[in-house]
XYZ file of C-alpha atoms in Angstrom:
527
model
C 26.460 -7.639 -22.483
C 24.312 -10.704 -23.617
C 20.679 -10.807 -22.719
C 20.813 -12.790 -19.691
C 23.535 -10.852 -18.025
C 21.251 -7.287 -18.821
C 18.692 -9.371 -17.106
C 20.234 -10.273 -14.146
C 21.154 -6.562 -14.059
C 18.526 -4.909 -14.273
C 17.061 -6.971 -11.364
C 20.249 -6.619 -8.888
C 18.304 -4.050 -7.053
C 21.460 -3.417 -5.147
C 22.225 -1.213 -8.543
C 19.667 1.059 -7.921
C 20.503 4.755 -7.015
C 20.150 5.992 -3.820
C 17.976 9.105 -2.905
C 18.727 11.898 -0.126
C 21.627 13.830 1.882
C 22.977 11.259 4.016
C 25.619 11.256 7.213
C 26.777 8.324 9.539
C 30.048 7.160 11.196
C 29.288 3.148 11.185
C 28.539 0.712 8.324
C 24.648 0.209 7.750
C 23.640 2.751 9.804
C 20.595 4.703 8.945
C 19.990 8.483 8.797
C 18.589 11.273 6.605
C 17.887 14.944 6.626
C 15.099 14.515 3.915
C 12.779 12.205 4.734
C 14.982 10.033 2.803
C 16.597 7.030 4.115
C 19.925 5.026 2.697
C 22.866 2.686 4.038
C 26.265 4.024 4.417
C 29.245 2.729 4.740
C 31.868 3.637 7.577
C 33.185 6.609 5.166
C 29.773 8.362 5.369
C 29.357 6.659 1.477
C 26.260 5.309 0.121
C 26.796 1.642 0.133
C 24.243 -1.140 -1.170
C 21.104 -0.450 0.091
C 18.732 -3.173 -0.803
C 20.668 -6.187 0.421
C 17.924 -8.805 0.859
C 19.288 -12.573 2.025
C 20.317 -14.462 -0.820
C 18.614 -18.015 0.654
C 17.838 -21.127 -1.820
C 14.878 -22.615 -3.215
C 12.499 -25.007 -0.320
C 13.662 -28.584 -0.461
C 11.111 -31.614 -1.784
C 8.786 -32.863 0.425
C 7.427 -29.312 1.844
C 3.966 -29.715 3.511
C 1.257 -28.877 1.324
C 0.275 -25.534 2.322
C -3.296 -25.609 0.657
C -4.783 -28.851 3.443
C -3.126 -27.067 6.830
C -5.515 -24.928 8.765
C -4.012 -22.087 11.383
C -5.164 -21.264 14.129
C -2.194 -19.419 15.782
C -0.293 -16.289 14.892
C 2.821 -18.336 14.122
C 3.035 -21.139 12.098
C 4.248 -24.248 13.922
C 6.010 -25.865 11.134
C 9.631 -27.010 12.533
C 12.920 -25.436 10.275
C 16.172 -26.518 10.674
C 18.354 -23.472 10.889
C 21.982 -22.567 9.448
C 23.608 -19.698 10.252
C 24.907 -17.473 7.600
C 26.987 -13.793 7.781
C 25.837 -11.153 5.300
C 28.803 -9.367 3.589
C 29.286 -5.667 3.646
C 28.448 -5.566 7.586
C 25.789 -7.026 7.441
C 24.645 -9.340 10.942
C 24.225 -12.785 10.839
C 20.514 -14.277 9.926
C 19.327 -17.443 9.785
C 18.902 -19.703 6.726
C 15.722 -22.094 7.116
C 13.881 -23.863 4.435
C 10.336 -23.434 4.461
C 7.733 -26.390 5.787
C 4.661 -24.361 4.337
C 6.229 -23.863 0.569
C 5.010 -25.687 -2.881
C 8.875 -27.116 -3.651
C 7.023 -27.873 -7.369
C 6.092 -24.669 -7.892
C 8.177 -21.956 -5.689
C 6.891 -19.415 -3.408
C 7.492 -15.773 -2.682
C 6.166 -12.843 -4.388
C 7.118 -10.244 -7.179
C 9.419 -7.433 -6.361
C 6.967 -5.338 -7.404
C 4.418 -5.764 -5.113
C 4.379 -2.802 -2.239
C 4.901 -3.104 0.557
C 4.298 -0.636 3.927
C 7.185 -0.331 6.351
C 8.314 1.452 8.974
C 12.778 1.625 9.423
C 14.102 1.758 12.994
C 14.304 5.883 12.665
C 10.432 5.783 13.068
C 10.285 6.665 9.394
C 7.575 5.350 7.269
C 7.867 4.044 3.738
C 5.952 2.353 0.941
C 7.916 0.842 -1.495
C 8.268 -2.178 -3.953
C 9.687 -5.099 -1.256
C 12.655 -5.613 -3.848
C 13.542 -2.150 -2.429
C 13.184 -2.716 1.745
C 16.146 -2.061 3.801
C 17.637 -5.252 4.440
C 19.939 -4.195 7.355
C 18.308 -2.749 10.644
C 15.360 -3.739 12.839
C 12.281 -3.087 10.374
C 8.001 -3.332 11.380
C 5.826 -4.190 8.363
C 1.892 -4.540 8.473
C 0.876 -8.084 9.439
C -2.979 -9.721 10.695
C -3.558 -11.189 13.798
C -5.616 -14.079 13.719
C -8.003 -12.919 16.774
C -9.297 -10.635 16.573
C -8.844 -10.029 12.351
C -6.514 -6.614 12.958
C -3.326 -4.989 10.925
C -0.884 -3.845 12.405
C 2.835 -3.124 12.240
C 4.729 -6.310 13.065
C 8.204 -6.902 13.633
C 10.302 -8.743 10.682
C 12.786 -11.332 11.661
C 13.987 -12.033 8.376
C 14.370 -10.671 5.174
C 14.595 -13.249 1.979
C 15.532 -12.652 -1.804
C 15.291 -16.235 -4.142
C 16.006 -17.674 -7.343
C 12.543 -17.708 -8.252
C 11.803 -21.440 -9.193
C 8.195 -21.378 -11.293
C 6.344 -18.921 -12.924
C 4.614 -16.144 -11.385
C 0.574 -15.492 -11.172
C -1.177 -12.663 -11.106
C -4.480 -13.193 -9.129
C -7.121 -10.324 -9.687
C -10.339 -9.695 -7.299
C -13.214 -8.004 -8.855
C -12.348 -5.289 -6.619
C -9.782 -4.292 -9.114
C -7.140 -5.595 -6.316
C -4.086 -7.752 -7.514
C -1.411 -9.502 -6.510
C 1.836 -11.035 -8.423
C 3.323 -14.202 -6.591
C 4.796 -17.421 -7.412
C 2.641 -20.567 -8.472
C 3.058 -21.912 -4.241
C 2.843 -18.873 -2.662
C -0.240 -18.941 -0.741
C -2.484 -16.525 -0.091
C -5.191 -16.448 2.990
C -8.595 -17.413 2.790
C -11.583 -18.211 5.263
C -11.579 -21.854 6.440
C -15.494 -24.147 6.549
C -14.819 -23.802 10.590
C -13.961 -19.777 10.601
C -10.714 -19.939 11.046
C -8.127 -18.444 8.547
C -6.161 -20.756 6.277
C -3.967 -20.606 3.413
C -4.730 -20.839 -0.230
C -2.486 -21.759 -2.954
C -3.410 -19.980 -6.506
C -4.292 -23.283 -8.119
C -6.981 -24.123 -5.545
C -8.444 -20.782 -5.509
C -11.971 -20.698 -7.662
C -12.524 -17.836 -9.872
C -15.824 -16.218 -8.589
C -15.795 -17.846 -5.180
C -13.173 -17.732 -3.483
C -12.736 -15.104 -1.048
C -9.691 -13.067 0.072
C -9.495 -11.165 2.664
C -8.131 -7.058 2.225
C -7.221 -5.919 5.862
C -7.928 -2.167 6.894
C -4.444 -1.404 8.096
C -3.460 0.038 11.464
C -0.733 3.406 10.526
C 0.954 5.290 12.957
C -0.801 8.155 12.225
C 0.449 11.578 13.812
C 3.822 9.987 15.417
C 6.115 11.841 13.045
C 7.132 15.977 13.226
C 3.946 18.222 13.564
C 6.006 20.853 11.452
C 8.438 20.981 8.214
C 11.646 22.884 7.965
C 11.938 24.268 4.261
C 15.186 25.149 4.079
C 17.772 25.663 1.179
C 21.544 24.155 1.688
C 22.849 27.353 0.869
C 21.373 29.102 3.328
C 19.379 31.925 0.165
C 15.899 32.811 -0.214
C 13.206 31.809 1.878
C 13.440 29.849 5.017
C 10.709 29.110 7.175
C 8.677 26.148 8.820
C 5.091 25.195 8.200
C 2.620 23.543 10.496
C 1.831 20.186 8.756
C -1.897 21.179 9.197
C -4.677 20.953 6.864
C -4.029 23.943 4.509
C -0.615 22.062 4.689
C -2.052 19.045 2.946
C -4.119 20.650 0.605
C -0.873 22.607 -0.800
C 0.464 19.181 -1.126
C -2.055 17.461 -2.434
C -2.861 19.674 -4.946
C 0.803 20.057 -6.022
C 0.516 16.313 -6.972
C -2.359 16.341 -8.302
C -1.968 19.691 -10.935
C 1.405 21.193 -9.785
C 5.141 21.427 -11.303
C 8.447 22.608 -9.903
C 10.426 23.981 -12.810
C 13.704 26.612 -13.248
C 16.944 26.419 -11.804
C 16.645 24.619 -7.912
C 13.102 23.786 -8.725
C 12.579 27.702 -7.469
C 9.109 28.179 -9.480
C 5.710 26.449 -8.124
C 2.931 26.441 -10.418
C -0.721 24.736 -9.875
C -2.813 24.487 -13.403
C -6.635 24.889 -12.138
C -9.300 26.469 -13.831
C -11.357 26.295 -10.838
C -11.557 30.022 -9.137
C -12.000 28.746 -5.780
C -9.313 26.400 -5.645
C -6.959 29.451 -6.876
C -8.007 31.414 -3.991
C -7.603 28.930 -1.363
C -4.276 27.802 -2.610
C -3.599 31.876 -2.446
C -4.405 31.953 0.935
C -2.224 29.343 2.233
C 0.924 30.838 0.340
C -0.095 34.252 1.589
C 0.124 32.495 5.065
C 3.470 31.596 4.449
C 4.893 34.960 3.803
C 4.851 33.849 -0.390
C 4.041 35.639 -3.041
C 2.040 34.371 -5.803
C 1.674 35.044 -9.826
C -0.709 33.657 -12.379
C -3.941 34.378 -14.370
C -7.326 34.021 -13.713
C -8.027 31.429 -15.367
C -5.436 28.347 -15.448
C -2.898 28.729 -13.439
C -1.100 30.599 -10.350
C 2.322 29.705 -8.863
C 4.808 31.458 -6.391
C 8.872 31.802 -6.457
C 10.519 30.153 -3.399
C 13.416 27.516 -4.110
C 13.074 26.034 -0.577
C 9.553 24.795 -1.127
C 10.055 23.788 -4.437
C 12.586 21.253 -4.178
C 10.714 20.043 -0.829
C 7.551 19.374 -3.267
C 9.855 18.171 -6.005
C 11.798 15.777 -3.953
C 8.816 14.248 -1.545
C 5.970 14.309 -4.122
C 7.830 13.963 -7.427
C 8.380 15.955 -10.537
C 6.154 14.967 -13.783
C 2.740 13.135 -13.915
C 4.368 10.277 -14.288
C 6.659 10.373 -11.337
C 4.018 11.816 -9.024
C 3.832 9.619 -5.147
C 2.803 10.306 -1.713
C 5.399 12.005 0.437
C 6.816 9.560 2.597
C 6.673 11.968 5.906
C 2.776 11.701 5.072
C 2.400 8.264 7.035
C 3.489 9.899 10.197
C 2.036 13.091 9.921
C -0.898 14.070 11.517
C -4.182 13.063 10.473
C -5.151 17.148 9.372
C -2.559 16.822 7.161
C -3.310 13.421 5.643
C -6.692 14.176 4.893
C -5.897 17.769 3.452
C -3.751 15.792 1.214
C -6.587 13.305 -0.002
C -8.828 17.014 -0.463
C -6.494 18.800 -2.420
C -5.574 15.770 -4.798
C -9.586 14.761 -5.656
C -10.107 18.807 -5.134
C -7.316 18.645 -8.442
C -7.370 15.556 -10.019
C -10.477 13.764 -9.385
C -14.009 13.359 -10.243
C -16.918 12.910 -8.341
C -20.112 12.210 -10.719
C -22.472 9.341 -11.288
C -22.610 8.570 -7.689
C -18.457 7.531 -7.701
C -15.803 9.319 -6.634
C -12.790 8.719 -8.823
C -9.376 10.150 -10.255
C -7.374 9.263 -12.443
C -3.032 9.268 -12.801
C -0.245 8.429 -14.970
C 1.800 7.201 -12.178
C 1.245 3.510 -10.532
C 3.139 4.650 -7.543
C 0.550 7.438 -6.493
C -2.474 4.950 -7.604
C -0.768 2.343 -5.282
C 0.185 4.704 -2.490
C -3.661 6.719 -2.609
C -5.595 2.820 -2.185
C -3.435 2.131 0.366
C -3.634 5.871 2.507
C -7.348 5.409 2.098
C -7.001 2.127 3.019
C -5.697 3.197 6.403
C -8.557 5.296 6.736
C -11.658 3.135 6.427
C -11.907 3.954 2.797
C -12.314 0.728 0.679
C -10.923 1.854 -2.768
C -9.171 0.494 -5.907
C -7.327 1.262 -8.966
C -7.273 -0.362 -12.689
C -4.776 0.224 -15.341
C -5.654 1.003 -19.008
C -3.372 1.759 -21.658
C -3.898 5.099 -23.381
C -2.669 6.245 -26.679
C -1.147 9.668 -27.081
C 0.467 11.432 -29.466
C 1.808 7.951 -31.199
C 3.107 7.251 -27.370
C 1.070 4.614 -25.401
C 1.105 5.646 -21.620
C -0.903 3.543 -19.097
C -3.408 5.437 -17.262
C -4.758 4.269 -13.654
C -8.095 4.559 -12.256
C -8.422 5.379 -8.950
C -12.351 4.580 -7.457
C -13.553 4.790 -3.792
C -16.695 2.657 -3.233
C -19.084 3.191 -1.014
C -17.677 0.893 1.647
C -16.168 3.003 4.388
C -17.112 6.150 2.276
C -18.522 8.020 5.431
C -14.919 8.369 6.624
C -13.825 10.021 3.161
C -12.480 13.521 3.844
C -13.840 16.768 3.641
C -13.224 18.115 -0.447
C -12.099 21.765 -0.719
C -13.914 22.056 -3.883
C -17.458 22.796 -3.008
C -19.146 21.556 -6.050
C -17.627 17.885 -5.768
C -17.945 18.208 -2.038
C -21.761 18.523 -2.528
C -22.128 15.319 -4.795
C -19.399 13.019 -2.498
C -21.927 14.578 0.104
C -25.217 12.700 -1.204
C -22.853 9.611 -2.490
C -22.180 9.392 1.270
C -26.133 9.687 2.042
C -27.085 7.183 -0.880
C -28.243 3.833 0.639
C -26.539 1.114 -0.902
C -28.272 -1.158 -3.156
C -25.499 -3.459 -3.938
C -23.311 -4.008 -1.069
C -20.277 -4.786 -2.373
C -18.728 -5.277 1.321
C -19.161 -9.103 1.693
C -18.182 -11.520 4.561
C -17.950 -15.084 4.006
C -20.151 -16.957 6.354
C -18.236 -20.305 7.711
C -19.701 -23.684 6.769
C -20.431 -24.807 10.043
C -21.859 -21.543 10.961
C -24.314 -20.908 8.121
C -27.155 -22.871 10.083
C -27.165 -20.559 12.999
C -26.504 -17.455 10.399
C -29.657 -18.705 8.523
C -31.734 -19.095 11.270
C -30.752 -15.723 12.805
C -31.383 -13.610 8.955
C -35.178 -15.056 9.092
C -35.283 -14.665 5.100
C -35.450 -17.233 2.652
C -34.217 -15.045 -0.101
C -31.266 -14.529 2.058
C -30.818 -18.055 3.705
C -30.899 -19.448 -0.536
C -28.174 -16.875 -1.067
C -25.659 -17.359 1.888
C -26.326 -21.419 0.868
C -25.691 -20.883 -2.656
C -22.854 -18.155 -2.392
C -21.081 -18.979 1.096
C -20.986 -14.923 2.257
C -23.542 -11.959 2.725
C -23.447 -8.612 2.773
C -22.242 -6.822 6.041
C -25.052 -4.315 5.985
C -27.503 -7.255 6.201
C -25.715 -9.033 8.811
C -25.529 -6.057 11.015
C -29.582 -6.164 11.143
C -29.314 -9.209 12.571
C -26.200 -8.597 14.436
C -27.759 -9.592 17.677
C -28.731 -12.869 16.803
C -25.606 -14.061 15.445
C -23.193 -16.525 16.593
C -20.156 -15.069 18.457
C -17.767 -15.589 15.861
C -19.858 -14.357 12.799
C -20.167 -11.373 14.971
C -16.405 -10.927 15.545
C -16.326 -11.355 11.607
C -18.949 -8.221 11.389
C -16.918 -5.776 13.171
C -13.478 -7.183 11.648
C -11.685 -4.098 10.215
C -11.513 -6.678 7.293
C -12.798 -6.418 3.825
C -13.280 -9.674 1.600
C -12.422 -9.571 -2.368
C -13.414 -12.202 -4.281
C -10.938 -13.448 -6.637
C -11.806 -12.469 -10.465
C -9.517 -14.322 -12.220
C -5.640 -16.735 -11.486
C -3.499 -15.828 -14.716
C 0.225 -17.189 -15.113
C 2.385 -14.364 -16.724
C 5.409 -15.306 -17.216
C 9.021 -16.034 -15.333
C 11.060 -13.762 -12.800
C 14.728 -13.140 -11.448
C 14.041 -12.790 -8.084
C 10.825 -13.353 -5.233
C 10.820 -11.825 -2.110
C 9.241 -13.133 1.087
C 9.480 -12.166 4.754
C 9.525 -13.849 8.434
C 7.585 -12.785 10.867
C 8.438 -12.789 14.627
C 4.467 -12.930 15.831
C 2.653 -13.801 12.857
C 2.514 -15.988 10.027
C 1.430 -13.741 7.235
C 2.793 -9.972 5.705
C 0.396 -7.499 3.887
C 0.990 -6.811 0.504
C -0.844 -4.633 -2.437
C -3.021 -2.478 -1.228
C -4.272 -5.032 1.627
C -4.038 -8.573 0.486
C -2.141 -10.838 2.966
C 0.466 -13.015 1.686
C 1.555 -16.041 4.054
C 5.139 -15.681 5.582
C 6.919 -18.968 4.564
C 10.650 -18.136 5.866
C-alpha cells in the first residue's frame, strides 16, 4: 500500500469499528442495548456507519462570506439543488453548492472537531463529526440569532468534501480552539449588534471576538435507572438509581478507577484519601457489593456486571477514559455527582483555580463541554509530557470563575472548602467580556458614567459583564439582551495554518444558519 492509498484509508471513517450489541430487521435502522448506537443492514449486520454525503468542492464566484451581515436564522443565499441517492439504503439528499463559501480557499471543518448530537432514539452523543450517523433524522446544537440561545436543532443535511485548502487552527485565549478550512467562517459580533460571519483571514489576533454559546442539553430525558446485567445471565444483577451516589461511583471510576480480570469482573479505585474510600464504600454497600482494599490506596469490589458497564461507557485506561454517553440524558443528580467524584479524584482545587488534569482528549473535550451545559465557563490546554522515554500529551482542564457559582457540590471536603471561597472571591479580572456594538458604544458610555471605563470600551470595543450589569438599567435594549445572553465571548489568541486534510465536514441546518462545534464555538452552516 503506497502512502497515499494508507492515507485515504485511514481517513475512510466508514472503516472504523463499530461499538455495542446491536438488533434490527431493516437497513439503517438504529438500535442498541448499550447505550451504544450503530447501522445495520437488513441481516441484523453492522453495515457502514459513518456514511456522510460525498458532495464537491463550492463553484467560483461564491459570495464573500466575510462583507454579508445576518440577521435571520437562515441564510437567504439561493442554491440550486440536484438530487442524489446514497448507496447502501441510504435516502435521497440534496446536492447544493454553497453561496456563503471561500471557492479560493474551501470551507468545512476538521473531522476532529466534536460535535454534540442527539440520534432519532433520543440518545445523546458527543463525538468527532467525521463519526455522526449519516442516515436517520439527527438534532445538533445550533444559536438562534434572537435571543443569543443553543439549542438542539434539526440537521437537514449531512456533508463530507475533498477538502480544497489548508486547514487553520484558530486559538482564543480562553484556551478554546477550533480546526477549519482557510473559508470556513466563523461568527462574530457585527458594528450594528447583529451577528455576522468571520472568515480566519479577517479575524485580528487580540481583538476579535468569538462568541462560545452556553448550550441548552436535554438534561434528565433519558432512563432514571441502569440495568447492570451480564449476557449470561451469572453473578450479580441488579438496577441502580442514576442518582447522585450514582455519579460519584462514576465519576470517580474515571477519574482513579480500572476494570481488570476476565469480563472486566474486578473494580478498583486508587485514592489515598480516607473519606473518599468510605463514601465510595457506602454506595457499593448500597448495592448489595462487597468491597476489598487497604487503607491506604486503594479499595475495589468483584461484580462482572458493573464492571464491563464502567468499562464499556467510561473507558478502560487513562488514556481511553470519556463521559458515558447515557450521561447527557440522565438526570441532573447524576451529572453533577459525576463532575464531584471526577475533581473529588482527579482534580485540584488550589491557588484560587479549580483544575484537573487527563491523558485522554476525549474526557478533556467531553468535561468543557458538560460544564459548559451547566453555566460553567471552562477550558482545557494540551502539553506534551515526557515519561519513561514515551512522550504522552497531558490536558489541562481549568474552570474560571465565570459561571463558577453553578459548579457542583465536591465530595471531598477539603477541596470543597477552597472551591467554596473561589466561589465567594470577587473577581478582579473579569474575564467574561461582551463586545459592545459600534453604534451602541455612545449610549453604553453615557450609561457606565466612568471615564476609565468609557477610554476602555473606546479603545477595546467590549467590557466586562460584571460592570455592565451595574449599569444594567441604563443600557440600551439590545446591550441589555447581550447582558443576559447565555453567551460567552473568547477573543481569538492566535490564526495558525497547519497543514492539509482528506476530508471536511459541514452541516445544513433546517432553522439556522450556524452548528456548534468545540466546546462552544459556532461554525457557520454553508450547505
Amino acid at each position: 500500500m503506497n502512502k497515499k492509498e494508507q492515507t485515504e484509508k485511514e481517513d475512510d471513517v466508514s472503516e472504523r469499528p463499530h461499538k455495542g450489541n446491536v438488533t434490527a430487521k431493516t437497513t439503517s435502522r438504529v438500535t442498541s442495548n448499550n447505550y451504544d448506537t450503530a447501522v445495520v443492514d437488513e441481516n441484523g449486520k453492522k453495515a457502514d456507519r459513518f456514511l456522510f454525503e460525498d458532495v464537491p468542492h463550492c463553484k467560483d464566484g461564491s459570495a464573500d462570506p466575510g462583507t454579508q451581515v445576518e440577521t435571520e436564522d437562515q441564510t437567504q443565499a439561493e442554491e440550486v439543488p440536484t438530487e442524489k441517492v446514497l448507496t447502501g439504503g441510504g435516502k435521497v439528499l440534496s446536492e447544493t453548492s454553497p453561496e456563503s463559501c471561500d471557492s479560493r480557499n474551501g470551507c468545512g471543518v476538521a473531522g476532529d472537531q466534536m460535535v454534540f448530537w442527539q440520534s432519532a432514539d433520543g440518545r445523546c452523543h458527543y463525538t468527532p463529526i467525521r463519526d455522526m450517523l449519516a442516515e436517520g433524522e439527527i438534532q445538533t446544537v445550533a444559536v438562534s440569532r434572537s435571543p443569543l440561545r443553543a439549542d438542539l436543532t434539526a440537521v437537514s443535511r449531512r456533508a463530507k468534501r475533498p477538502a480544497g485548502g489548508k486547514l487553520v487552527e484558530i486559538s482564543t485565549r480562553e484556551g478554546m480552539s477550533a480546526k477549519v478550512l482557510q473559508g470556513q467562517c466563523l461568527l462574530t459580533m457585527a458594528g450594528d449588534g447583529t451577528i455576522r460571519k468571520i472568515r480566519p483571514d479577517e479575524m485580528a489576533e487580540g481583538k476579535t471576538l468569538i462568541p462560545r454559546a452556553q448550550p441548552n442539553i436535554p438534561h434528565g430525558t433519558g432512563p432514571h435507572t441502569l440495568d447492570l446485567k451480564t449476557q449470561t445471565g451469572r453473578g450479580k444483577q441488579f438496577e441502580i438509581l442514576l442518582d447522585r451516589e450514582a455519579g460519584f461511583i462514576f465519576g470517580m471510576y474515571a477519574a482513579e478507577g480500572s476494570a481488570a480480570g476476565r469480563g472486566c469482573k474486578s473494580v478498583s479505585f486508587g485514592m489515598g484519601e480516607k473519606q473518599l474510600r468510605k463514601r465510595v464504600e457506602s454506595v457499593l454497600d448500597r448495592w448489595g457489593l462487597n468491597t476489598w482494599g487497604n487503607d491506604d490506596t486503594y479499595m475495589g469490589t468483584t461484580c462482572t456486571a458493573l464492571g464491563r458497564r464502567l468499562a464499556k461507557t467510561c473507558g478502560r485506561g487513562a488514556e481511553n477514559k470519556r463521559i458515558p454517553g447515557f450521561l447527557w440524558t440522565a438526570p441532573r443528580p447524576f451529572q453533577e455527582g459525576f463532575i464531584s467524584g471526577y475533581f473529588s479524584g482527579d482534580g485540584t482545587v488550589n491557588g484560587g483555580e479549580i483544575c484537573a488534569t487527563t491523558t485522554s482528549r476525549e474526557m478533556a473535550e467531553g468535561m468543557v463541554f458538560l460544564l459548559g451545559s451547566m453555566g460553567v465557563r471552562a477550558s482545557y490546554r494540551t502539553y506534551e509530557i515526557d515519561r519513561e522515554e514515551r512522550y504522552l500529551d497531558q490536558h489541562l482542564i481549568k474552570v474560571y470563575q465565570e459561571g463558577i457559582e453553578n459548579f457542583p457540590v465536591l465530595a471531598l471536603t477539603r477541596k470543597q472548602k477552597r472551591a467554596q471561597k473561589i466561589k465567594a472571591e470577587e473577581t478582579k479580572i473579569s474575564r467574561d467580556r461582551i463586545p459592545v456594538p459600534k453604534g451602541l458604544k455612545t449610549e453604553v458610555v453615557r450609561a457606565m458614567k466612568s471615564a476609565d471605563l468609557s477610554h476602555s470600551i473606546y479603545e477595546t470595543g467590549y467590557s466586562s459583564r460584571p460592570r455592565l450589569k451595574q449599569a444594567y438599567g441604563d443600557l440600551p435594549d439590545r446591550m441589555q439582551a447581550l447582558v443576559q445572553a447565555p453567551v460567552w465571548w473568547e477573543v481569538v489568541d492566535s490564526v495558525e495554518q497547519i497543514g492539509p486534510t482528506q476530508r471536511a465536514y459541514d452541516l445544513g441546518m433546517q432553522q439556522r444558519s450556524n452548528f456548534m462545534m468545540s466546546g462552544g464555538l459556532l461554525a457557520h452552516s454553508t450547505s
